[in-house]
Amino acid sequence: MEQYIRKNGGKATILDLGCGEALNFARLLSTCPRIRYVGIEPSEESCRKARHNLQGLPTTIIHANAYTAYEQLKEKFDLVVSFSTFEHVYRRLSYLEAAKHCLKEDGYFLINYDAGHFLQGKEWLKNMVGPLLANLGIERYFQAFIREEEFLALVKKAGFEVMEAKSFNTRLKEVYKIIPASKQPAFMEKWLEFEVWLNSLGIGYNDGMAPVFGTRNFILKHKSR
Ligand SMILES: C[S@@+](CC[C@H](N)C(=O)[O-])C[C@H]1O[C@@H](n2cnc3c(N)ncnc32)[C@H](O)[C@@H]1O
């Protein structure tokens, strides 16, 4: 995002699908006043917190799920982003199609999703109950593992092509929590550098690696005709 924004003279329109409390964007938006940000989020409570977190910035938070984003906004964006949300999305093809509708012809869709974290510990209950409730029309507790093959097939069906695929969030990131606050930014820079380097080694990703790499991260664009 930073690269894109810099290349565009600090200007961009960003649509965040499943923005939650919008904490990913508070700092970026306060340092880049020419960015216009729209977040779309089905939880009313999270929308309220997002509006609070982004107070005074050029932003709009819409209370809705992402399937109807284009109908609600009637606007196309330079960047559409979806962070740690897709694993909670029940109607996955509709969600990707909504992202495609909202993306400018030369824009980018940045999507990452948690690959493995919810497979461990107490999450098993949500993994069981979420899909059952979603079948009954209550989608908000849904979460399900995203198989690589399934994701790539949906991406193709929705009319996107993959520009970049990476895997991040090895356990090393957890060390962050025990580092003195003043050293945390430096740690995060090193961590990112390390993860980017890991990705350059040519390790082919498969579903079995989900517990090692906590997230899958893609940059998508419209499929070329
Ligand atoms: C783990 S949170 C991530 C929030 C934020 N993107 C972040 O990175 O902090 C997942 C979010 O996805 C939202 N969500 C689930 N299904 C959705 C859908 N169909 N459309 C849009 N948002 C959805 C949830 O309400 C929740 O706020």
PDB file of N, CA and C in Angstrom, residues 117-218:
ATOM      1  N   HIS A 117      -4.457 -20.127  12.622  1.00  0.00           N
ATOM      2  CA  HIS A 117      -4.522 -19.893  14.063  1.00  0.00           C
ATOM      3  C   HIS A 117      -5.774 -20.471  14.703  1.00  0.00           C
ATOM      4  N   PHE A 118      -6.885 -20.465  13.962  1.00  0.00           N
ATOM      5  CA  PHE A 118      -8.136 -20.888  14.595  1.00  0.00           C
ATOM      6  C   PHE A 118      -8.337 -22.409  14.552  1.00  0.00           C
ATOM      7  N   LEU A 119      -7.292 -23.108  14.106  1.00  0.00           N
ATOM      8  CA  LEU A 119      -7.425 -24.570  14.107  1.00  0.00           C
ATOM      9  C   LEU A 119      -7.032 -25.160  15.455  1.00  0.00           C
ATOM     10  N   GLN A 120      -6.418 -24.299  16.299  1.00  0.00           N
ATOM     11  CA  GLN A 120      -5.915 -24.814  17.568  1.00  0.00           C
ATOM     12  C   GLN A 120      -6.783 -24.381  18.758  1.00  0.00           C
ATOM     13  N   GLY A 121      -6.518 -24.996  19.915  1.00  0.00           N
ATOM     14  CA  GLY A 121      -7.121 -24.572  21.182  1.00  0.00           C
ATOM     15  C   GLY A 121      -8.631 -24.696  21.196  1.00  0.00           C
ATOM     16  N   LYS A 122      -9.277 -23.667  21.812  1.00  0.00           N
ATOM     17  CA  LYS A 122     -10.725 -23.745  22.055  1.00  0.00           C
ATOM     18  C   LYS A 122     -11.564 -23.442  20.824  1.00  0.00           C
ATOM     19  N   GLU A 123     -10.900 -23.110  19.740  1.00  0.00           N
ATOM     20  CA  GLU A 123     -11.631 -22.675  18.553  1.00  0.00           C
ATOM     21  C   GLU A 123     -12.483 -23.786  17.933  1.00  0.00           C
ATOM     22  N   TRP A 124     -12.256 -25.034  18.340  1.00  0.00           N
ATOM     23  CA  TRP A 124     -12.957 -26.147  17.698  1.00  0.00           C
ATOM     24  C   TRP A 124     -14.478 -25.982  17.776  1.00  0.00           C
ATOM     25  N   LEU A 125     -14.948 -25.360  18.896  1.00  0.00           N
ATOM     26  CA  LEU A 125     -16.391 -25.196  19.073  1.00  0.00           C
ATOM     27  C   LEU A 125     -16.940 -24.257  17.994  1.00  0.00           C
ATOM     28  N   LYS A 126     -16.240 -23.114  17.812  1.00  0.00           N
ATOM     29  CA  LYS A 126     -16.663 -22.151  16.775  1.00  0.00           C
ATOM     30  C   LYS A 126     -16.576 -22.790  15.396  1.00  0.00           C
ATOM     31  N   ASN A 127     -15.527 -23.606  15.191  1.00  0.00           N
ATOM     32  CA  ASN A 127     -15.383 -24.245  13.886  1.00  0.00           C
ATOM     33  C   ASN A 127     -16.558 -25.176  13.587  1.00  0.00           C
ATOM     34  N   MET A 128     -17.141 -25.757  14.664  1.00  0.00           N
ATOM     35  CA  MET A 128     -18.267 -26.675  14.468  1.00  0.00           C
ATOM     36  C   MET A 128     -19.589 -25.935  14.365  1.00  0.00           C
ATOM     37  N   VAL A 129     -19.798 -25.006  15.326  1.00  0.00           N
ATOM     38  CA  VAL A 129     -21.104 -24.336  15.433  1.00  0.00           C
ATOM     39  C   VAL A 129     -21.275 -23.268  14.349  1.00  0.00           C
ATOM     40  N   GLY A 130     -20.179 -22.545  14.041  1.00  0.00           N
ATOM     41  CA  GLY A 130     -20.253 -21.453  13.055  1.00  0.00           C
ATOM     42  C   GLY A 130     -20.882 -21.878  11.730  1.00  0.00           C
ATOM     43  N   PRO A 131     -20.378 -22.929  11.100  1.00  0.00           N
ATOM     44  CA  PRO A 131     -20.958 -23.351   9.821  1.00  0.00           C
ATOM     45  C   PRO A 131     -22.418 -23.803   9.945  1.00  0.00           C
ATOM     46  N   LEU A 132     -22.777 -24.426  11.085  1.00  0.00           N
ATOM     47  CA  LEU A 132     -24.176 -24.862  11.255  1.00  0.00           C
ATOM     48  C   LEU A 132     -25.101 -23.653  11.307  1.00  0.00           C
ATOM     49  N   LEU A 133     -24.701 -22.630  12.093  1.00  0.00           N
ATOM     50  CA  LEU A 133     -25.513 -21.417  12.201  1.00  0.00           C
ATOM     51  C   LEU A 133     -25.596 -20.687  10.857  1.00  0.00           C
ATOM     52  N   ALA A 134     -24.468 -20.662  10.150  1.00  0.00           N
ATOM     53  CA  ALA A 134     -24.455 -19.968   8.849  1.00  0.00           C
ATOM     54  C   ALA A 134     -25.455 -20.609   7.896  1.00  0.00           C
ATOM     55  N   ASN A 135     -25.567 -21.951   7.972  1.00  0.00           N
ATOM     56  CA  ASN A 135     -26.552 -22.653   7.134  1.00  0.00           C
ATOM     57  C   ASN A 135     -27.968 -22.214   7.463  1.00  0.00           C
ATOM     58  N   LEU A 136     -28.157 -21.770   8.724  1.00  0.00           N
ATOM     59  CA  LEU A 136     -29.495 -21.309   9.145  1.00  0.00           C
ATOM     60  C   LEU A 136     -29.661 -19.806   8.923  1.00  0.00           C
ATOM     61  N   GLY A 137     -28.664 -19.181   8.311  1.00  0.00           N
ATOM     62  CA  GLY A 137     -28.770 -17.748   7.979  1.00  0.00           C
ATOM     63  C   GLY A 137     -28.083 -16.816   8.969  1.00  0.00           C
ATOM     64  N   ILE A 138     -27.439 -17.377  10.015  1.00  0.00           N
ATOM     65  CA  ILE A 138     -26.711 -16.519  10.978  1.00  0.00           C
ATOM     66  C   ILE A 138     -25.229 -16.650  10.667  1.00  0.00           C
ATOM     67  N   GLU A 139     -24.692 -15.680   9.941  1.00  0.00           N
ATOM     68  CA  GLU A 139     -23.330 -15.819   9.408  1.00  0.00           C
ATOM     69  C   GLU A 139     -22.246 -15.307  10.342  1.00  0.00           C
ATOM     70  N   ARG A 140     -22.652 -14.574  11.377  1.00  0.00           N
ATOM     71  CA  ARG A 140     -21.621 -13.809  12.084  1.00  0.00           C
ATOM     72  C   ARG A 140     -20.651 -14.636  12.921  1.00  0.00           C
ATOM     73  N   TYR A 141     -20.962 -15.910  13.177  1.00  0.00           N
ATOM     74  CA  TYR A 141     -20.027 -16.756  13.940  1.00  0.00           C
ATOM     75  C   TYR A 141     -19.218 -17.682  13.035  1.00  0.00           C
ATOM     76  N   PHE A 142     -19.405 -17.504  11.730  1.00  0.00           N
ATOM     77  CA  PHE A 142     -18.791 -18.449  10.788  1.00  0.00           C
ATOM     78  C   PHE A 142     -17.275 -18.300  10.738  1.00  0.00           C
ATOM     79  N   GLN A 143     -16.588 -19.409  10.719  1.00  0.00           N
ATOM     80  CA  GLN A 143     -15.173 -19.433  10.365  1.00  0.00           C
ATOM     81  C   GLN A 143     -14.856 -20.822   9.838  1.00  0.00           C
ATOM     82  N   ALA A 144     -14.048 -20.874   8.815  1.00  0.00           N
ATOM     83  CA  ALA A 144     -13.674 -22.173   8.243  1.00  0.00           C
ATOM     84  C   ALA A 144     -12.352 -22.046   7.522  1.00  0.00           C
ATOM     85  N   PHE A 145     -11.577 -23.080   7.636  1.00  0.00           N
ATOM     86  CA  PHE A 145     -10.262 -23.146   6.992  1.00  0.00           C
ATOM     87  C   PHE A 145     -10.407 -22.904   5.482  1.00  0.00           C
ATOM     88  N   ILE A 146      -9.456 -22.162   4.933  1.00  0.00           N
ATOM     89  CA  ILE A 146      -9.491 -21.885   3.495  1.00  0.00           C
ATOM     90  C   ILE A 146      -8.425 -22.742   2.814  1.00  0.00           C
ATOM     91  N   ARG A 147      -8.884 -23.680   2.023  1.00  0.00           N
ATOM     92  CA  ARG A 147      -7.918 -24.515   1.306  1.00  0.00           C
ATOM     93  C   ARG A 147      -7.335 -23.715   0.144  1.00  0.00           C
ATOM     94  N   GLU A 148      -6.055 -23.907  -0.086  1.00  0.00           N
ATOM     95  CA  GLU A 148      -5.355 -23.152  -1.138  1.00  0.00           C
ATOM     96  C   GLU A 148      -6.041 -23.360  -2.502  1.00  0.00           C
ATOM     97  N   GLU A 149      -6.375 -24.617  -2.763  1.00  0.00           N
ATOM     98  CA  GLU A 149      -6.975 -24.945  -4.061  1.00  0.00           C
ATOM     99  C   GLU A 149      -8.322 -24.237  -4.219  1.00  0.00           C
ATOM    100  N   GLU A 150      -9.094 -24.247  -3.113  1.00  0.00           N
ATOM    101  CA  GLU A 150     -10.410 -23.592  -3.116  1.00  0.00           C
ATOM    102  C   GLU A 150     -10.236 -22.095  -3.375  1.00  0.00           C
ATOM    103  N   PHE A 151      -9.278 -21.480  -2.674  1.00  0.00           N
ATOM    104  CA  PHE A 151      -9.076 -20.036  -2.822  1.00  0.00           C
ATOM    105  C   PHE A 151      -8.710 -19.685  -4.260  1.00  0.00           C
ATOM    106  N   LEU A 152      -7.753 -20.428  -4.822  1.00  0.00           N
ATOM    107  CA  LEU A 152      -7.300 -20.096  -6.178  1.00  0.00           C
ATOM    108  C   LEU A 152      -8.414 -20.283  -7.207  1.00  0.00           C
ATOM    109  N   ALA A 153      -9.259 -21.293  -6.987  1.00  0.00           N
ATOM    110  CA  ALA A 153     -10.377 -21.518  -7.911  1.00  0.00           C
ATOM    111  C   ALA A 153     -11.392 -20.372  -7.805  1.00  0.00           C
ATOM    112  N   LEU A 154     -11.665 -19.912  -6.582  1.00  0.00           N
ATOM    113  CA  LEU A 154     -12.627 -18.819  -6.389  1.00  0.00           C
ATOM    114  C   LEU A 154     -12.108 -17.513  -6.992  1.00  0.00           C
ATOM    115  N   VAL A 155     -10.820 -17.282  -6.805  1.00  0.00           N
ATOM    116  CA  VAL A 155     -10.183 -16.066  -7.328  1.00  0.00           C
ATOM    117  C   VAL A 155     -10.350 -16.012  -8.851  1.00  0.00           C
ATOM    118  N   LYS A 156     -10.115 -17.168  -9.489  1.00  0.00           N
ATOM    119  CA  LYS A 156     -10.226 -17.259 -10.947  1.00  0.00           C
ATOM    120  C   LYS A 156     -11.682 -17.039 -11.381  1.00  0.00           C
ATOM    121  N   LYS A 157     -12.593 -17.688 -10.656  1.00  0.00           N
ATOM    122  CA  LYS A 157     -14.016 -17.598 -10.993  1.00  0.00           C
ATOM    123  C   LYS A 157     -14.524 -16.156 -10.856  1.00  0.00           C
ATOM    124  N   ALA A 158     -13.996 -15.452  -9.863  1.00  0.00           N
ATOM    125  CA  ALA A 158     -14.441 -14.072  -9.634  1.00  0.00           C
ATOM    126  C   ALA A 158     -13.847 -13.112 -10.670  1.00  0.00           C
ATOM    127  N   GLY A 159     -12.843 -13.579 -11.436  1.00  0.00           N
ATOM    128  CA  GLY A 159     -12.266 -12.730 -12.486  1.00  0.00           C
ATOM    129  C   GLY A 159     -11.005 -11.986 -12.072  1.00  0.00           C
ATOM    130  N   PHE A 160     -10.300 -12.526 -11.081  1.00  0.00           N
ATOM    131  CA  PHE A 160      -9.026 -11.926 -10.671  1.00  0.00           C
ATOM    132  C   PHE A 160      -7.868 -12.787 -11.149  1.00  0.00           C
ATOM    133  N   GLU A 161      -6.683 -12.182 -11.193  1.00  0.00           N
ATOM    134  CA  GLU A 161      -5.471 -12.998 -11.312  1.00  0.00           C
ATOM    135  C   GLU A 161      -4.511 -12.636 -10.188  1.00  0.00           C
ATOM    136  N   VAL A 162      -3.691 -13.628  -9.814  1.00  0.00           N
ATOM    137  CA  VAL A 162      -2.771 -13.451  -8.685  1.00  0.00           C
ATOM    138  C   VAL A 162      -1.493 -12.779  -9.172  1.00  0.00           C
ATOM    139  N   MET A 163      -1.168 -11.649  -8.560  1.00  0.00           N
ATOM    140  CA  MET A 163       0.099 -10.979  -8.886  1.00  0.00           C
ATOM    141  C   MET A 163       1.194 -11.413  -7.940  1.00  0.00           C
ATOM    142  N   GLU A 164       0.797 -11.643  -6.694  1.00  0.00           N
ATOM    143  CA  GLU A 164       1.793 -12.012  -5.689  1.00  0.00           C
ATOM    144  C   GLU A 164       1.116 -12.870  -4.615  1.00  0.00           C
ATOM    145  N   ALA A 165       1.811 -13.923  -4.185  1.00  0.00           N
ATOM    146  CA  ALA A 165       1.294 -14.765  -3.094  1.00  0.00           C
ATOM    147  C   ALA A 165       2.418 -14.965  -2.089  1.00  0.00           C
ATOM    148  N   LYS A 166       2.131 -14.664  -0.844  1.00  0.00           N
ATOM    149  CA  LYS A 166       3.151 -14.854   0.192  1.00  0.00           C
ATOM    150  C   LYS A 166       2.507 -15.479   1.430  1.00  0.00           C
ATOM    151  N   SER A 167       3.378 -16.006   2.306  1.00  0.00           N
ATOM    152  CA  SER A 167       2.906 -16.555   3.592  1.00  0.00           C
ATOM    153  C   SER A 167       3.675 -15.848   4.689  1.00  0.00           C
ATOM    154  N   PHE A 168       2.939 -15.374   5.689  1.00  0.00           N
ATOM    155  CA  PHE A 168       3.592 -14.655   6.780  1.00  0.00           C
ATOM    156  C   PHE A 168       3.180 -15.230   8.136  1.00  0.00           C
ATOM    157  N   ASN A 169       3.627 -14.516   9.162  1.00  0.00           N
ATOM    158  CA  ASN A 169       3.230 -14.810  10.539  1.00  0.00           C
ATOM    159  C   ASN A 169       3.703 -16.157  11.043  1.00  0.00           C
ATOM    160  N   THR A 170       5.002 -16.345  10.981  1.00  0.00           N
ATOM    161  CA  THR A 170       5.559 -17.505  11.664  1.00  0.00           C
ATOM    162  C   THR A 170       5.524 -17.193  13.162  1.00  0.00           C
ATOM    163  N   ARG A 171       5.761 -18.175  13.973  1.00  0.00           N
ATOM    164  CA  ARG A 171       5.702 -17.996  15.433  1.00  0.00           C
ATOM    165  C   ARG A 171       6.625 -16.876  15.936  1.00  0.00           C
ATOM    166  N   LEU A 172       7.640 -16.564  15.140  1.00  0.00           N
ATOM    167  CA  LEU A 172       8.602 -15.547  15.547  1.00  0.00           C
ATOM    168  C   LEU A 172       7.902 -14.238  15.925  1.00  0.00           C
ATOM    169  N   LYS A 173       6.802 -13.943  15.247  1.00  0.00           N
ATOM    170  CA  LYS A 173       6.089 -12.677  15.498  1.00  0.00           C
ATOM    171  C   LYS A 173       5.642 -12.562  16.962  1.00  0.00           C
ATOM    172  N   GLU A 174       5.340 -13.709  17.576  1.00  0.00           N
ATOM    173  CA  GLU A 174       4.847 -13.733  18.965  1.00  0.00           C
ATOM    174  C   GLU A 174       5.830 -13.104  19.955  1.00  0.00           C
ATOM    175  N   VAL A 175       7.111 -13.118  19.591  1.00  0.00           N
ATOM    176  CA  VAL A 175       8.148 -12.564  20.476  1.00  0.00           C
ATOM    177  C   VAL A 175       7.866 -11.088  20.777  1.00  0.00           C
ATOM    178  N   TYR A 176       7.171 -10.445  19.855  1.00  0.00           N
ATOM    179  CA  TYR A 176       6.765  -9.033  19.997  1.00  0.00           C
ATOM    180  C   TYR A 176       6.220  -8.729  21.396  1.00  0.00           C
ATOM    181  N   LYS A 177       5.403  -9.645  21.882  1.00  0.00           N
ATOM    182  CA  LYS A 177       4.692  -9.407  23.150  1.00  0.00           C
ATOM    183  C   LYS A 177       5.619  -9.286  24.351  1.00  0.00           C
ATOM    184  N   ILE A 178       6.819  -9.878  24.289  1.00  0.00           N
ATOM    185  CA  ILE A 178       7.703  -9.851  25.460  1.00  0.00           C
ATOM    186  C   ILE A 178       8.872  -8.876  25.291  1.00  0.00           C
ATOM    187  N   ILE A 179       8.811  -8.079  24.235  1.00  0.00           N
ATOM    188  CA  ILE A 179       9.887  -7.108  23.989  1.00  0.00           C
ATOM    189  C   ILE A 179       9.494  -5.755  24.595  1.00  0.00           C
ATOM    190  N   PRO A 180      10.441  -5.027  25.231  1.00  0.00           N
ATOM    191  CA  PRO A 180      10.105  -3.703  25.777  1.00  0.00           C
ATOM    192  C   PRO A 180       9.499  -2.800  24.696  1.00  0.00           C
ATOM    193  N   ALA A 181       8.496  -2.014  25.073  1.00  0.00           N
ATOM    194  CA  ALA A 181       7.731  -1.218  24.110  1.00  0.00           C
ATOM    195  C   ALA A 181       8.634  -0.374  23.206  1.00  0.00           C
ATOM    196  N   SER A 182       9.702   0.176  23.763  1.00  0.00           N
ATOM    197  CA  SER A 182      10.551   1.075  22.968  1.00  0.00           C
ATOM    198  C   SER A 182      11.278   0.323  21.846  1.00  0.00           C
ATOM    199  N   LYS A 183      11.413  -1.003  22.011  1.00  0.00           N
ATOM    200  CA  LYS A 183      12.152  -1.790  21.002  1.00  0.00           C
ATOM    201  C   LYS A 183      11.197  -2.479  20.003  1.00  0.00           C
ATOM    202  N   GLN A 184       9.896  -2.371  20.257  1.00  0.00           N
ATOM    203  CA  GLN A 184       8.950  -3.118  19.413  1.00  0.00           C
ATOM    204  C   GLN A 184       8.965  -2.689  17.938  1.00  0.00           C
ATOM    205  N   PRO A 185       8.980  -1.378  17.635  1.00  0.00           N
ATOM    206  CA  PRO A 185       9.000  -1.002  16.207  1.00  0.00           C
ATOM    207  C   PRO A 185      10.209  -1.594  15.484  1.00  0.00           C
ATOM    208  N   ALA A 186      11.385  -1.558  16.134  1.00  0.00           N
ATOM    209  CA  ALA A 186      12.596  -2.099  15.499  1.00  0.00           C
ATOM    210  C   ALA A 186      12.445  -3.603  15.295  1.00  0.00           C
ATOM    211  N   PHE A 187      11.848  -4.283  16.291  1.00  0.00           N
ATOM    212  CA  PHE A 187      11.629  -5.725  16.158  1.00  0.00           C
ATOM    213  C   PHE A 187      10.727  -6.014  14.956  1.00  0.00           C
ATOM    214  N   MET A 188       9.644  -5.234  14.822  1.00  0.00           N
ATOM    215  CA  MET A 188       8.690  -5.490  13.738  1.00  0.00           C
ATOM    216  C   MET A 188       9.343  -5.320  12.362  1.00  0.00           C
ATOM    217  N   GLU A 189      10.226  -4.327  12.235  1.00  0.00           N
ATOM    218  CA  GLU A 189      10.940  -4.122  10.963  1.00  0.00           C
ATOM    219  C   GLU A 189      11.774  -5.363  10.633  1.00  0.00           C
ATOM    220  N   LYS A 190      12.498  -5.847  11.654  1.00  0.00           N
ATOM    221  CA  LYS A 190      13.368  -7.027  11.453  1.00  0.00           C
ATOM    222  C   LYS A 190      12.524  -8.252  11.140  1.00  0.00           C
ATOM    223  N   TRP A 191      11.412  -8.375  11.855  1.00  0.00           N
ATOM    224  CA  TRP A 191      10.522  -9.523  11.639  1.00  0.00           C
ATOM    225  C   TRP A 191      10.021  -9.543  10.195  1.00  0.00           C
ATOM    226  N   LEU A 192       9.578  -8.379   9.726  1.00  0.00           N
ATOM    227  CA  LEU A 192       9.055  -8.308   8.366  1.00  0.00           C
ATOM    228  C   LEU A 192      10.147  -8.656   7.345  1.00  0.00           C
ATOM    229  N   GLU A 193      11.337  -8.095   7.586  1.00  0.00           N
ATOM    230  CA  GLU A 193      12.470  -8.364   6.701  1.00  0.00           C
ATOM    231  C   GLU A 193      12.731  -9.880   6.621  1.00  0.00           C
ATOM    232  N   PHE A 194      12.686 -10.526   7.807  1.00  0.00           N
ATOM    233  CA  PHE A 194      12.920 -11.967   7.887  1.00  0.00           C
ATOM    234  C   PHE A 194      11.847 -12.747   7.114  1.00  0.00           C
ATOM    235  N   GLU A 195      10.590 -12.346   7.299  1.00  0.00           N
ATOM    236  CA  GLU A 195       9.495 -13.068   6.640  1.00  0.00           C
ATOM    237  C   GLU A 195       9.560 -12.886   5.121  1.00  0.00           C
ATOM    238  N   VAL A 196       9.912 -11.690   4.677  1.00  0.00           N
ATOM    239  CA  VAL A 196      10.039 -11.446   3.237  1.00  0.00           C
ATOM    240  C   VAL A 196      11.178 -12.314   2.682  1.00  0.00           C
ATOM    241  N   TRP A 197      12.267 -12.395   3.444  1.00  0.00           N
ATOM    242  CA  TRP A 197      13.397 -13.232   3.031  1.00  0.00           C
ATOM    243  C   TRP A 197      12.975 -14.701   2.945  1.00  0.00           C
ATOM    244  N   LEU A 198      12.227 -15.175   3.981  1.00  0.00           N
ATOM    245  CA  LEU A 198      11.738 -16.562   3.970  1.00  0.00           C
ATOM    246  C   LEU A 198      10.952 -16.837   2.685  1.00  0.00           C
ATOM    247  N   ASN A 199      10.113 -15.838   2.313  1.00  0.00           N
ATOM    248  CA  ASN A 199       9.288 -15.989   1.114  1.00  0.00           C
ATOM    249  C   ASN A 199      10.116 -16.013  -0.161  1.00  0.00           C
ATOM    250  N   SER A 200      11.321 -15.502  -0.085  1.00  0.00           N
ATOM    251  CA  SER A 200      12.147 -15.472  -1.299  1.00  0.00           C
ATOM    252  C   SER A 200      12.887 -16.793  -1.508  1.00  0.00           C
ATOM    253  N   LEU A 201      12.761 -17.735  -0.556  1.00  0.00           N
ATOM    254  CA  LEU A 201      13.537 -18.969  -0.640  1.00  0.00           C
ATOM    255  C   LEU A 201      12.909 -20.022  -1.551  1.00  0.00           C
ATOM    256  N   GLY A 202      11.689 -19.713  -2.025  1.00  0.00           N
ATOM    257  CA  GLY A 202      11.037 -20.638  -2.947  1.00  0.00           C
ATOM    258  C   GLY A 202      10.371 -21.824  -2.253  1.00  0.00           C
ATOM    259  N   ILE A 203       9.898 -21.623  -1.001  1.00  0.00           N
ATOM    260  CA  ILE A 203       9.167 -22.691  -0.303  1.00  0.00           C
ATOM    261  C   ILE A 203       7.751 -22.700  -0.901  1.00  0.00           C
ATOM    262  N   GLY A 204       7.362 -23.778  -1.553  1.00  0.00           N
ATOM    263  CA  GLY A 204       6.006 -23.825  -2.125  1.00  0.00           C
ATOM    264  C   GLY A 204       4.996 -24.013  -1.002  1.00  0.00           C
ATOM    265  N   TYR A 205       3.931 -23.204  -0.991  1.00  0.00           N
ATOM    266  CA  TYR A 205       2.946 -23.319   0.097  1.00  0.00           C
ATOM    267  C   TYR A 205       1.974 -24.469  -0.177  1.00  0.00           C
ATOM    268  N   ASN A 206       1.610 -25.198   0.885  1.00  0.00           N
ATOM    269  CA  ASN A 206       0.480 -26.131   0.789  1.00  0.00           C
ATOM    270  C   ASN A 206      -0.296 -26.080   2.105  1.00  0.00           C
ATOM    271  N   ASP A 207      -1.514 -26.651   2.114  1.00  0.00           N
ATOM    272  CA  ASP A 207      -2.405 -26.516   3.278  1.00  0.00           C
ATOM    273  C   ASP A 207      -1.770 -27.007   4.574  1.00  0.00           C
ATOM    274  N   GLY A 208      -0.894 -27.985   4.472  1.00  0.00           N
ATOM    275  CA  GLY A 208      -0.252 -28.548   5.660  1.00  0.00           C
ATOM    276  C   GLY A 208       0.644 -27.536   6.369  1.00  0.00           C
ATOM    277  N   MET A 209       0.994 -26.444   5.708  1.00  0.00           N
ATOM    278  CA  MET A 209       1.887 -25.449   6.322  1.00  0.00           C
ATOM    279  C   MET A 209       1.127 -24.390   7.117  1.00  0.00           C
ATOM    280  N   ALA A 210      -0.197 -24.477   7.140  1.00  0.00           N
ATOM    281  CA  ALA A 210      -0.996 -23.451   7.822  1.00  0.00           C
ATOM    282  C   ALA A 210      -0.594 -23.232   9.286  1.00  0.00           C
ATOM    283  N   PRO A 211      -0.248 -24.277  10.046  1.00  0.00           N
ATOM    284  CA  PRO A 211       0.161 -24.011  11.432  1.00  0.00           C
ATOM    285  C   PRO A 211       1.534 -23.326  11.527  1.00  0.00           C
ATOM    286  N   VAL A 212       2.317 -23.376  10.463  1.00  0.00           N
ATOM    287  CA  VAL A 212       3.643 -22.741  10.480  1.00  0.00           C
ATOM    288  C   VAL A 212       3.534 -21.277  10.072  1.00  0.00           C
ATOM    289  N   PHE A 213       2.884 -21.058   8.932  1.00  0.00           N
ATOM    290  CA  PHE A 213       2.653 -19.695   8.459  1.00  0.00           C
ATOM    291  C   PHE A 213       1.210 -19.338   8.817  1.00  0.00           C
ATOM    292  N   GLY A 214       1.044 -18.416   9.749  1.00  0.00           N
ATOM    293  CA  GLY A 214      -0.320 -18.101  10.224  1.00  0.00           C
ATOM    294  C   GLY A 214      -1.214 -17.439   9.197  1.00  0.00           C
ATOM    295  N   THR A 215      -0.640 -16.748   8.198  1.00  0.00           N
ATOM    296  CA  THR A 215      -1.507 -16.077   7.218  1.00  0.00           C
ATOM    297  C   THR A 215      -1.026 -16.299   5.789  1.00  0.00           C
ATOM    298  N   ARG A 216      -2.002 -16.251   4.870  1.00  0.00           N
ATOM    299  CA  ARG A 216      -1.714 -16.242   3.425  1.00  0.00           C
ATOM    300  C   ARG A 216      -2.023 -14.834   2.956  1.00  0.00           C
ATOM    301  N   ASN A 217      -1.188 -14.305   2.109  1.00  0.00           N
ATOM    302  CA  ASN A 217      -1.306 -12.898   1.693  1.00  0.00           C
ATOM    303  C   ASN A 217      -1.206 -12.795   0.177  1.00  0.00           C
ATOM    304  N   PHE A 218      -2.220 -12.209  -0.434  1.00  0.00           N
ATOM    305  CA  PHE A 218      -2.236 -12.128  -1.899  1.00  0.00           C
ATOM    306  C   PHE A 218      -2.422 -10.695  -2.387  1.00  0.00           C
TER     307      PHE A 218
END
